[in-house]
CSV table of N, CA, C and O and ligand atoms in Angstrom, one decimal:
chain,number,residue,atom,x,y,z
A,1,MET,N,27.3,70.9,-8.4
A,1,MET,CA,28.7,71.3,-8.2
A,1,MET,C,28.8,72.2,-7.0
A,1,MET,O,28.0,73.0,-6.7
A,2,HIS,N,29.8,71.9,-6.3
A,2,HIS,CA,30.1,72.6,-5.0
A,2,HIS,C,31.0,73.8,-5.3
A,2,HIS,O,32.2,73.6,-5.7
A,3,GLU,N,30.5,75.0,-5.2
A,3,GLU,CA,31.2,76.2,-5.6
A,3,GLU,C,32.5,76.4,-4.8
A,3,GLU,O,33.5,76.9,-5.3
A,4,VAL,N,32.6,76.0,-3.5
A,4,VAL,CA,33.8,76.1,-2.7
A,4,VAL,C,34.9,75.3,-3.3
A,4,VAL,O,36.0,75.7,-3.5
A,5,ALA,N,34.6,74.0,-3.6
A,5,ALA,CA,35.6,73.1,-4.2
A,5,ALA,C,36.0,73.7,-5.6
A,5,ALA,O,37.2,73.6,-5.9
A,6,LEU,N,35.1,74.2,-6.3
A,6,LEU,CA,35.5,74.8,-7.6
A,6,LEU,C,36.4,76.0,-7.5
A,6,LEU,O,37.4,76.1,-8.2
A,7,ALA,N,36.1,76.9,-6.5
A,7,ALA,CA,36.9,78.0,-6.3
A,7,ALA,C,38.3,77.6,-5.9
A,7,ALA,O,39.3,78.2,-6.4
A,8,GLU,N,38.4,76.6,-5.0
A,8,GLU,CA,39.7,76.1,-4.6
A,8,GLU,C,40.5,75.5,-5.7
A,8,GLU,O,41.7,75.7,-5.9
A,9,SER,N,39.8,74.8,-6.6
A,9,SER,CA,40.6,74.2,-7.7
A,9,SER,C,41.0,75.2,-8.7
A,9,SER,O,42.1,75.1,-9.3
A,10,LEU,N,40.2,76.3,-8.9
A,10,LEU,CA,40.6,77.3,-9.8
A,10,LEU,C,41.8,78.1,-9.3
A,10,LEU,O,42.7,78.5,-10.0
A,11,ILE,N,41.8,78.3,-7.9
A,11,ILE,CA,42.9,79.0,-7.3
A,11,ILE,C,44.2,78.1,-7.4
A,11,ILE,O,45.3,78.7,-7.7
A,12,ASP,N,44.1,76.8,-7.2
A,12,ASP,CA,45.2,75.9,-7.4
A,12,ASP,C,45.8,76.0,-8.8
A,12,ASP,O,47.0,76.0,-9.0
A,13,LEU,N,44.9,76.0,-9.7
A,13,LEU,CA,45.2,76.0,-11.1
A,13,LEU,C,46.0,77.3,-11.4
A,13,LEU,O,47.0,77.3,-12.1
A,14,ALA,N,45.4,78.5,-11.0
A,14,ALA,CA,46.1,79.8,-11.2
A,14,ALA,C,47.4,79.8,-10.5
A,14,ALA,O,48.4,80.4,-11.1
A,15,ARG,N,47.5,79.3,-9.3
A,15,ARG,CA,48.8,79.3,-8.6
A,15,ARG,C,49.9,78.5,-9.4
A,15,ARG,O,51.0,78.9,-9.6
A,16,GLY,N,49.5,77.3,-9.9
A,16,GLY,CA,50.4,76.5,-10.7
A,16,GLY,C,50.8,77.2,-12.0
A,16,GLY,O,52.0,77.2,-12.3
A,17,GLU,N,49.9,77.9,-12.6
A,17,GLU,CA,50.2,78.6,-13.8
A,17,GLU,C,51.2,79.8,-13.5
A,17,GLU,O,52.1,80.0,-14.3
A,18,ALA,N,50.9,80.5,-12.4
A,18,ALA,CA,51.8,81.6,-12.0
A,18,ALA,C,53.2,81.1,-11.7
A,18,ALA,O,54.2,81.8,-12.1
A,19,GLU,N,53.3,80.0,-11.0
A,19,GLU,CA,54.6,79.5,-10.7
A,19,GLU,C,55.4,79.1,-11.9
A,19,GLU,O,56.6,79.4,-12.0
A,20,ARG,N,54.7,78.4,-12.8
A,20,ARG,CA,55.3,78.1,-14.1
A,20,ARG,C,55.9,79.3,-14.8
A,20,ARG,O,56.9,79.2,-15.5
A,21,ALA,N,55.1,80.4,-14.8
A,21,ALA,CA,55.5,81.6,-15.5
A,21,ALA,C,56.5,82.4,-14.7
A,21,ALA,O,56.9,83.5,-15.2
A,22,GLY,N,56.8,82.0,-13.5
A,22,GLY,CA,57.7,82.8,-12.6
A,22,GLY,C,57.1,84.1,-12.1
A,22,GLY,O,57.8,85.0,-11.8
A,23,ALA,N,55.8,84.2,-12.0
A,23,ALA,CA,55.1,85.4,-11.5
A,23,ALA,C,54.9,85.3,-10.0
A,23,ALA,O,54.8,84.3,-9.4
A,24,SER,N,55.0,86.5,-9.4
A,24,SER,CA,54.9,86.6,-8.0
A,24,SER,C,53.4,86.9,-7.6
A,24,SER,O,53.0,86.7,-6.4
A,25,ARG,N,52.7,87.5,-8.5
A,25,ARG,CA,51.4,88.0,-8.2
A,25,ARG,C,50.4,87.8,-9.3
A,25,ARG,O,50.9,87.8,-10.5
A,26,ILE,N,49.2,87.6,-9.0
A,26,ILE,CA,48.2,87.5,-10.1
A,26,ILE,C,47.2,88.7,-10.0
A,26,ILE,O,46.7,88.9,-8.9
A,27,ASP,N,47.1,89.4,-11.1
A,27,ASP,CA,46.3,90.7,-11.0
A,27,ASP,C,44.9,90.4,-11.4
A,27,ASP,O,44.0,91.1,-10.9
A,28,LYS,N,44.7,89.5,-12.3
A,28,LYS,CA,43.3,89.3,-12.7
A,28,LYS,C,43.1,87.9,-13.2
A,28,LYS,O,43.9,87.3,-13.8
A,29,LEU,N,41.9,87.3,-12.9
A,29,LEU,CA,41.5,86.0,-13.3
A,29,LEU,C,40.2,86.2,-14.1
A,29,LEU,O,39.3,86.8,-13.7
A,30,ILE,N,40.2,85.5,-15.3
A,30,ILE,CA,39.0,85.5,-16.1
A,30,ILE,C,38.5,84.1,-16.1
A,30,ILE,O,39.2,83.2,-16.6
A,31,ILE,N,37.3,83.8,-15.6
A,31,ILE,CA,36.8,82.5,-15.5
A,31,ILE,C,35.5,82.4,-16.3
A,31,ILE,O,34.7,83.3,-16.4
A,32,GLU,N,35.4,81.3,-17.0
A,32,GLU,CA,34.2,81.1,-17.8
A,32,GLU,C,33.3,80.0,-17.1
A,32,GLU,O,33.7,78.9,-16.8
A,33,ILE,N,32.0,80.5,-16.9
A,33,ILE,CA,31.1,79.6,-16.2
A,33,ILE,C,29.9,79.5,-17.2
A,33,ILE,O,29.1,80.5,-17.3
A,34,GLY,N,29.7,78.5,-17.9
A,34,GLY,CA,28.6,78.4,-18.9
A,34,GLY,C,27.3,78.4,-18.1
A,34,GLY,O,27.2,77.9,-17.0
A,35,THR,N,26.3,78.9,-18.8
A,35,THR,CA,25.0,79.0,-18.1
A,35,THR,C,24.3,77.7,-17.9
A,35,THR,O,23.3,77.5,-17.2
A,36,LEU,N,24.8,76.6,-18.6
A,36,LEU,CA,24.3,75.3,-18.3
A,36,LEU,C,25.1,74.5,-17.4
A,36,LEU,O,24.9,73.3,-17.2
A,37,SER,N,26.1,75.1,-16.7
A,37,SER,CA,27.0,74.3,-15.9
A,37,SER,C,26.6,74.0,-14.5
A,37,SER,O,27.3,73.3,-13.8
A,38,HIS,N,25.4,74.5,-14.1
A,38,HIS,CA,24.9,74.3,-12.7
A,38,HIS,C,25.8,75.0,-11.7
A,38,HIS,O,25.7,74.6,-10.5
A,39,VAL,N,26.6,75.9,-12.1
A,39,VAL,CA,27.4,76.6,-11.1
A,39,VAL,C,26.7,78.0,-11.0
A,39,VAL,O,26.5,78.7,-12.0
A,40,ASP,N,26.5,78.4,-9.7
A,40,ASP,CA,26.0,79.8,-9.5
A,40,ASP,C,27.1,80.7,-9.4
A,40,ASP,O,27.9,80.7,-8.5
A,41,PRO,N,27.2,81.7,-10.4
A,41,PRO,CA,28.4,82.6,-10.4
A,41,PRO,C,28.5,83.4,-9.1
A,41,PRO,O,29.6,83.8,-8.7
A,42,HIS,N,27.3,83.8,-8.6
A,42,HIS,CA,27.3,84.6,-7.3
A,42,HIS,C,27.9,83.7,-6.2
A,42,HIS,O,28.7,84.2,-5.4
A,43,ALA,N,27.5,82.5,-6.1
A,43,ALA,CA,28.0,81.6,-5.1
A,43,ALA,C,29.5,81.3,-5.3
A,43,ALA,O,30.3,81.3,-4.3
A,44,LEU,N,29.9,81.2,-6.5
A,44,LEU,CA,31.3,81.0,-6.8
A,44,LEU,C,32.2,82.2,-6.4
A,44,LEU,O,33.2,82.1,-5.8
A,45,ARG,N,31.6,83.4,-6.7
A,45,ARG,CA,32.4,84.6,-6.4
A,45,ARG,C,32.5,84.7,-4.8
A,45,ARG,O,33.6,85.1,-4.3
A,46,PHE,N,31.4,84.4,-4.1
A,46,PHE,CA,31.5,84.4,-2.7
A,46,PHE,C,32.5,83.4,-2.1
A,46,PHE,O,33.3,83.7,-1.3
A,47,ALA,N,32.5,82.2,-2.7
A,47,ALA,CA,33.4,81.1,-2.3
A,47,ALA,C,34.9,81.6,-2.6
A,47,ALA,O,35.8,81.3,-1.8
A,48,PHE,N,35.0,82.2,-3.7
A,48,PHE,CA,36.4,82.7,-4.1
A,48,PHE,C,36.9,83.7,-3.1
A,48,PHE,O,38.1,83.6,-2.8
A,49,GLU,N,36.0,84.6,-2.6
A,49,GLU,CA,36.5,85.6,-1.7
A,49,GLU,C,37.1,85.0,-0.4
A,49,GLU,O,38.0,85.5,0.2
A,50,THR,N,36.5,83.9,0.0
A,50,THR,CA,37.0,83.2,1.2
A,50,THR,C,38.3,82.3,0.9
A,50,THR,O,39.3,82.4,1.6
A,51,ALA,N,38.1,81.6,-0.2
A,51,ALA,CA,39.2,80.6,-0.5
A,51,ALA,C,40.5,81.2,-0.9
A,51,ALA,O,41.6,80.6,-0.8
A,52,ARG,N,40.5,82.5,-1.4
A,52,ARG,CA,41.7,83.0,-1.9
A,52,ARG,C,42.6,83.7,-0.8
A,52,ARG,O,43.7,84.1,-1.1
A,53,LEU,N,42.1,83.8,0.4
A,53,LEU,CA,42.9,84.4,1.5
A,53,LEU,C,44.2,83.7,1.6
A,53,LEU,O,44.2,82.5,1.8
A,54,GLY,N,45.3,84.4,1.6
A,54,GLY,CA,46.6,83.8,1.7
A,54,GLY,C,47.2,83.2,0.5
A,54,GLY,O,48.2,82.6,0.5
A,55,SER,N,46.5,83.3,-0.6
A,55,SER,CA,46.9,82.7,-1.9
A,55,SER,C,47.4,83.8,-2.8
A,55,SER,O,47.2,85.0,-2.5
A,56,PRO,N,48.1,83.4,-3.9
A,56,PRO,CA,48.6,84.5,-4.8
A,56,PRO,C,47.5,85.2,-5.5
A,56,PRO,O,47.8,86.2,-6.2
A,57,VAL,N,46.3,84.8,-5.4
A,57,VAL,CA,45.2,85.6,-6.1
A,57,VAL,C,44.4,86.4,-5.1
A,57,VAL,O,43.3,86.9,-5.4
A,58,GLU,N,45.0,86.6,-3.9
A,58,GLU,CA,44.3,87.3,-2.8
A,58,GLU,C,43.8,88.7,-3.2
A,58,GLU,O,42.8,89.1,-2.9
A,59,THR,N,44.6,89.4,-4.1
A,59,THR,CA,44.2,90.7,-4.5
A,59,THR,C,43.8,90.8,-5.9
A,59,THR,O,43.6,91.9,-6.5
A,60,ALA,N,43.7,89.6,-6.6
A,60,ALA,CA,43.3,89.6,-8.0
A,60,ALA,C,41.9,90.0,-8.2
A,60,ALA,O,41.0,89.8,-7.4
A,61,GLU,N,41.7,90.6,-9.3
A,61,GLU,CA,40.3,91.0,-9.8
A,61,GLU,C,39.7,89.7,-10.4
A,61,GLU,O,40.4,89.0,-11.1
A,62,LEU,N,38.5,89.4,-10.1
A,62,LEU,CA,37.8,88.2,-10.6
A,62,LEU,C,36.8,88.6,-11.6
A,62,LEU,O,35.8,89.3,-11.3
A,63,GLU,N,36.9,88.1,-12.8
A,63,GLU,CA,35.9,88.4,-13.8
A,63,GLU,C,35.3,87.1,-14.2
A,63,GLU,O,36.0,86.1,-14.5
A,64,ILE,N,34.0,87.0,-14.2
A,64,ILE,CA,33.3,85.8,-14.5
A,64,ILE,C,32.5,86.0,-15.8
A,64,ILE,O,31.7,86.9,-15.9
A,65,GLU,N,32.8,85.2,-16.8
A,65,GLU,CA,32.0,85.3,-18.1
A,65,GLU,C,31.0,84.1,-18.1
A,65,GLU,O,31.4,83.0,-17.6
A,66,GLU,N,29.9,84.4,-18.6
A,66,GLU,CA,28.8,83.4,-18.6
A,66,GLU,C,28.4,83.1,-20.1
A,66,GLU,O,27.4,83.7,-20.5
A,67,PRO,N,29.1,82.3,-20.8
A,67,PRO,CA,28.7,82.0,-22.2
A,67,PRO,C,27.3,81.3,-22.2
A,67,PRO,O,27.1,80.4,-21.4
A,68,PRO,N,26.5,81.7,-23.1
A,68,PRO,CA,25.1,81.1,-23.2
A,68,PRO,C,25.1,79.7,-23.7
A,68,PRO,O,26.1,79.3,-24.3
A,69,GLY,N,24.1,79.0,-23.4
A,69,GLY,CA,23.9,77.6,-23.8
A,69,GLY,C,23.6,77.5,-25.3
A,69,GLY,O,22.9,78.4,-25.8
A,70,LYS,N,24.1,76.5,-26.0
A,70,LYS,CA,23.9,76.3,-27.4
A,70,LYS,C,23.8,74.8,-27.7
A,70,LYS,O,24.5,74.1,-27.1
A,71,ALA,N,22.9,74.5,-28.5
A,71,ALA,CA,22.7,73.0,-28.8
A,71,ALA,C,22.4,72.8,-30.3
A,71,ALA,O,21.9,73.7,-31.0
A,72,TYR,N,22.7,71.6,-30.7
A,72,TYR,CA,22.4,71.2,-32.1
A,72,TYR,C,21.2,70.4,-32.0
A,72,TYR,O,21.1,69.4,-31.2
A,73,CYS,N,20.2,70.7,-32.9
A,73,CYS,CA,19.0,70.0,-32.9
A,73,CYS,C,19.1,68.9,-34.0
A,73,CYS,O,19.3,69.2,-35.1
A,74,MET,N,18.9,67.6,-33.5
A,74,MET,CA,19.0,66.5,-34.5
A,74,MET,C,17.8,66.4,-35.3
A,74,MET,O,17.8,65.7,-36.3
A,75,THR,N,16.7,67.0,-35.0
A,75,THR,CA,15.5,66.9,-35.7
A,75,THR,C,15.5,67.9,-36.9
A,75,THR,O,15.3,67.6,-38.1
A,76,CYS,N,15.7,69.2,-36.6
A,76,CYS,CA,15.7,70.2,-37.7
A,76,CYS,C,17.1,70.7,-38.1
A,76,CYS,O,17.3,71.5,-39.0
A,77,GLU,N,18.1,70.1,-37.5
A,77,GLU,CA,19.5,70.4,-37.8
A,77,GLU,C,19.9,71.8,-37.7
A,77,GLU,O,20.8,72.3,-38.4
A,78,ALA,N,19.3,72.5,-36.8
A,78,ALA,CA,19.7,73.9,-36.5
A,78,ALA,C,20.5,73.9,-35.2
A,78,ALA,O,20.4,73.1,-34.3
A,79,VAL,N,21.4,74.9,-35.1
A,79,VAL,CA,22.1,75.2,-33.9
A,79,VAL,C,21.3,76.3,-33.2
A,79,VAL,O,21.1,77.4,-33.7
A,80,VAL,N,20.8,76.0,-32.0
A,80,VAL,CA,19.9,76.9,-31.3
A,80,VAL,C,20.3,77.3,-29.9
A,80,VAL,O,21.0,76.5,-29.3
A,81,PRO,N,19.9,78.4,-29.4
A,81,PRO,CA,20.2,78.8,-28.1
A,81,PRO,C,19.3,78.1,-27.1
A,81,PRO,O,18.1,78.0,-27.4
A,82,ILE,N,19.8,77.7,-26.0
A,82,ILE,CA,19.0,77.1,-24.9
A,82,ILE,C,19.3,77.7,-23.6
A,82,ILE,O,20.5,78.0,-23.4
A,83,GLU,N,18.3,77.8,-22.7
A,83,GLU,CA,18.6,78.4,-21.4
A,83,GLU,C,19.0,77.3,-20.4
A,83,GLU,O,19.7,77.6,-19.4
A,84,LYS,N,18.4,76.1,-20.5
A,84,LYS,CA,18.8,75.0,-19.6
A,84,LYS,C,18.7,73.7,-20.3
A,84,LYS,O,18.0,73.5,-21.3
A,85,ARG,N,19.4,72.7,-19.8
A,85,ARG,CA,19.3,71.4,-20.3
A,85,ARG,C,17.9,70.8,-20.2
A,85,ARG,O,17.2,71.1,-19.3
A,86,GLY,N,17.5,70.2,-21.3
A,86,GLY,CA,16.1,69.6,-21.3
A,86,GLY,C,15.1,70.5,-22.0
A,86,GLY,O,14.0,70.2,-22.2
A,87,ASP,N,15.6,71.8,-22.3
A,87,ASP,CA,14.7,72.7,-23.0
A,87,ASP,C,14.4,72.1,-24.4
A,87,ASP,O,15.4,71.5,-25.0
A,88,PRO,N,13.2,72.3,-25.0
A,88,PRO,CA,13.0,71.8,-26.4
A,88,PRO,C,13.6,72.8,-27.3
A,88,PRO,O,14.0,73.9,-27.0
A,89,CYS,N,13.8,72.3,-28.6
A,89,CYS,CA,14.3,73.2,-29.6
A,89,CYS,C,13.3,74.3,-29.9
A,89,CYS,O,12.1,74.1,-30.1
A,90,PRO,N,13.8,75.6,-29.9
A,90,PRO,CA,12.9,76.7,-30.1
A,90,PRO,C,12.4,76.8,-31.5
A,90,PRO,O,11.5,77.6,-31.8
A,91,VAL,N,13.0,76.1,-32.4
A,91,VAL,CA,12.6,76.2,-33.8
A,91,VAL,C,11.5,75.1,-34.1
A,91,VAL,O,10.4,75.5,-34.6
A,92,CYS,N,11.8,73.9,-33.8
A,92,CYS,CA,10.8,72.8,-34.2
A,92,CYS,C,10.2,72.2,-33.0
A,92,CYS,O,9.4,71.3,-33.1
A,93,HIS,N,10.6,72.6,-31.8
A,93,HIS,CA,10.0,72.1,-30.5
A,93,HIS,C,10.4,70.6,-30.3
A,93,HIS,O,9.8,69.9,-29.5
A,94,GLY,N,11.4,70.1,-31.0
A,94,GLY,CA,11.9,68.8,-30.8
A,94,GLY,C,12.7,68.7,-29.5
A,94,GLY,O,13.1,69.7,-29.0
A,95,SER,N,12.9,67.5,-29.1
A,95,SER,CA,13.6,67.3,-27.8
A,95,SER,C,15.0,66.6,-28.0
A,95,SER,O,15.6,66.2,-27.0
A,96,ARG,N,15.4,66.3,-29.2
A,96,ARG,CA,16.6,65.6,-29.4
A,96,ARG,C,17.7,66.6,-29.7
A,96,ARG,O,18.1,66.9,-30.8
A,97,LEU,N,18.3,67.2,-28.6
A,97,LEU,CA,19.3,68.2,-28.7
A,97,LEU,C,20.6,67.8,-28.1
A,97,LEU,O,20.7,67.1,-27.1
A,98,LEU,N,21.7,68.1,-28.8
A,98,LEU,CA,23.0,67.8,-28.3
A,98,LEU,C,23.6,69.2,-27.9
A,98,LEU,O,23.8,70.1,-28.7
A,99,VAL,N,23.9,69.2,-26.6
A,99,VAL,CA,24.5,70.5,-26.1
A,99,VAL,C,25.9,70.7,-26.6
A,99,VAL,O,26.7,69.8,-26.6
A,100,GLN,N,26.1,71.9,-27.2
A,100,GLN,CA,27.4,72.2,-27.8
A,100,GLN,C,28.2,73.2,-27.0
A,100,GLN,O,29.5,73.2,-27.0
A,101,ALA,N,27.6,74.1,-26.3
A,101,ALA,CA,28.3,75.1,-25.5
A,101,ALA,C,27.4,75.5,-24.3
A,101,ALA,O,26.2,75.3,-24.3
A,102,GLY,N,28.1,76.0,-23.3
A,102,GLY,CA,27.4,76.5,-22.1
A,102,GLY,C,27.6,75.7,-20.9
A,102,GLY,O,27.2,76.0,-19.8
A,103,GLU,N,28.4,74.6,-21.1
A,103,GLU,CA,28.7,73.7,-19.9
A,103,GLU,C,30.1,73.9,-19.4
A,103,GLU,O,30.5,73.2,-18.5
A,104,GLU,N,30.8,74.9,-20.0
A,104,GLU,CA,32.2,75.0,-19.6
A,104,GLU,C,32.4,75.6,-18.3
A,104,GLU,O,31.5,76.4,-17.8
A,105,MET,N,33.5,75.2,-17.6
A,105,MET,CA,33.8,75.8,-16.3
A,105,MET,C,35.3,75.8,-16.4
A,105,MET,O,36.0,74.8,-16.2
A,106,LYS,N,35.9,76.9,-16.7
A,106,LYS,CA,37.3,76.9,-16.8
A,106,LYS,C,38.0,78.3,-16.5
A,106,LYS,O,37.3,79.3,-16.6
A,107,LEU,N,39.3,78.2,-16.3
A,107,LEU,CA,40.1,79.4,-16.1
A,107,LEU,C,40.4,79.8,-17.5
A,107,LEU,O,41.2,79.1,-18.2
A,108,LYS,N,39.9,80.9,-18.0
A,108,LYS,CA,40.0,81.3,-19.4
A,108,LYS,C,41.3,82.1,-19.6
A,108,LYS,O,42.0,81.8,-20.6
A,109,ALA,N,41.6,83.0,-18.7
A,109,ALA,CA,42.8,83.8,-18.8
A,109,ALA,C,43.2,84.4,-17.5
A,109,ALA,O,42.4,84.5,-16.6
A,110,MET,N,44.5,84.8,-17.4
A,110,MET,CA,44.9,85.5,-16.2
A,110,MET,C,46.0,86.5,-16.5
A,110,MET,O,46.7,86.3,-17.5
A,111,GLU,N,46.0,87.6,-15.7
A,111,GLU,CA,47.1,88.6,-15.9
A,111,GLU,C,48.0,88.4,-14.7
A,111,GLU,O,47.5,88.4,-13.5
A,112,ILE,N,49.3,88.3,-14.9
A,112,ILE,CA,50.2,88.1,-13.9
A,112,ILE,C,51.3,89.2,-13.8
A,112,ILE,O,51.5,89.9,-14.8
A,113,ALA,N,51.9,89.3,-12.7
A,113,ALA,CA,52.9,90.4,-12.5
A,113,ALA,C,54.2,89.7,-12.0
A,113,ALA,O,54.2,88.7,-11.4
B,201,LIG,ZN1,14.8,71.7,-34.0
């Protein structure tokens, strides 16, 4: 995933939302970047600092949340935490895992003025 493209699409999304709400300024953006999403939060923050110049989020505070990975194990039927895709089940060491959380990349909330 290219962080610059992601930052630009998040800004576009925020701009659209603000326009729909009739807001002139965006004070804060809360973005969720799952730990399994292959997005580097530091790179995203850096890309955001450049991409937002001249946009309604130019002065907004950026908060990045990183929900941990979670998967369902088809072998022992437990829901287990995982750090990355392809990790074995920490309970039974099986490898048949269905990722349930941690891949999200989304604009979770924003504060507008
Ligand atoms: Zn298991």
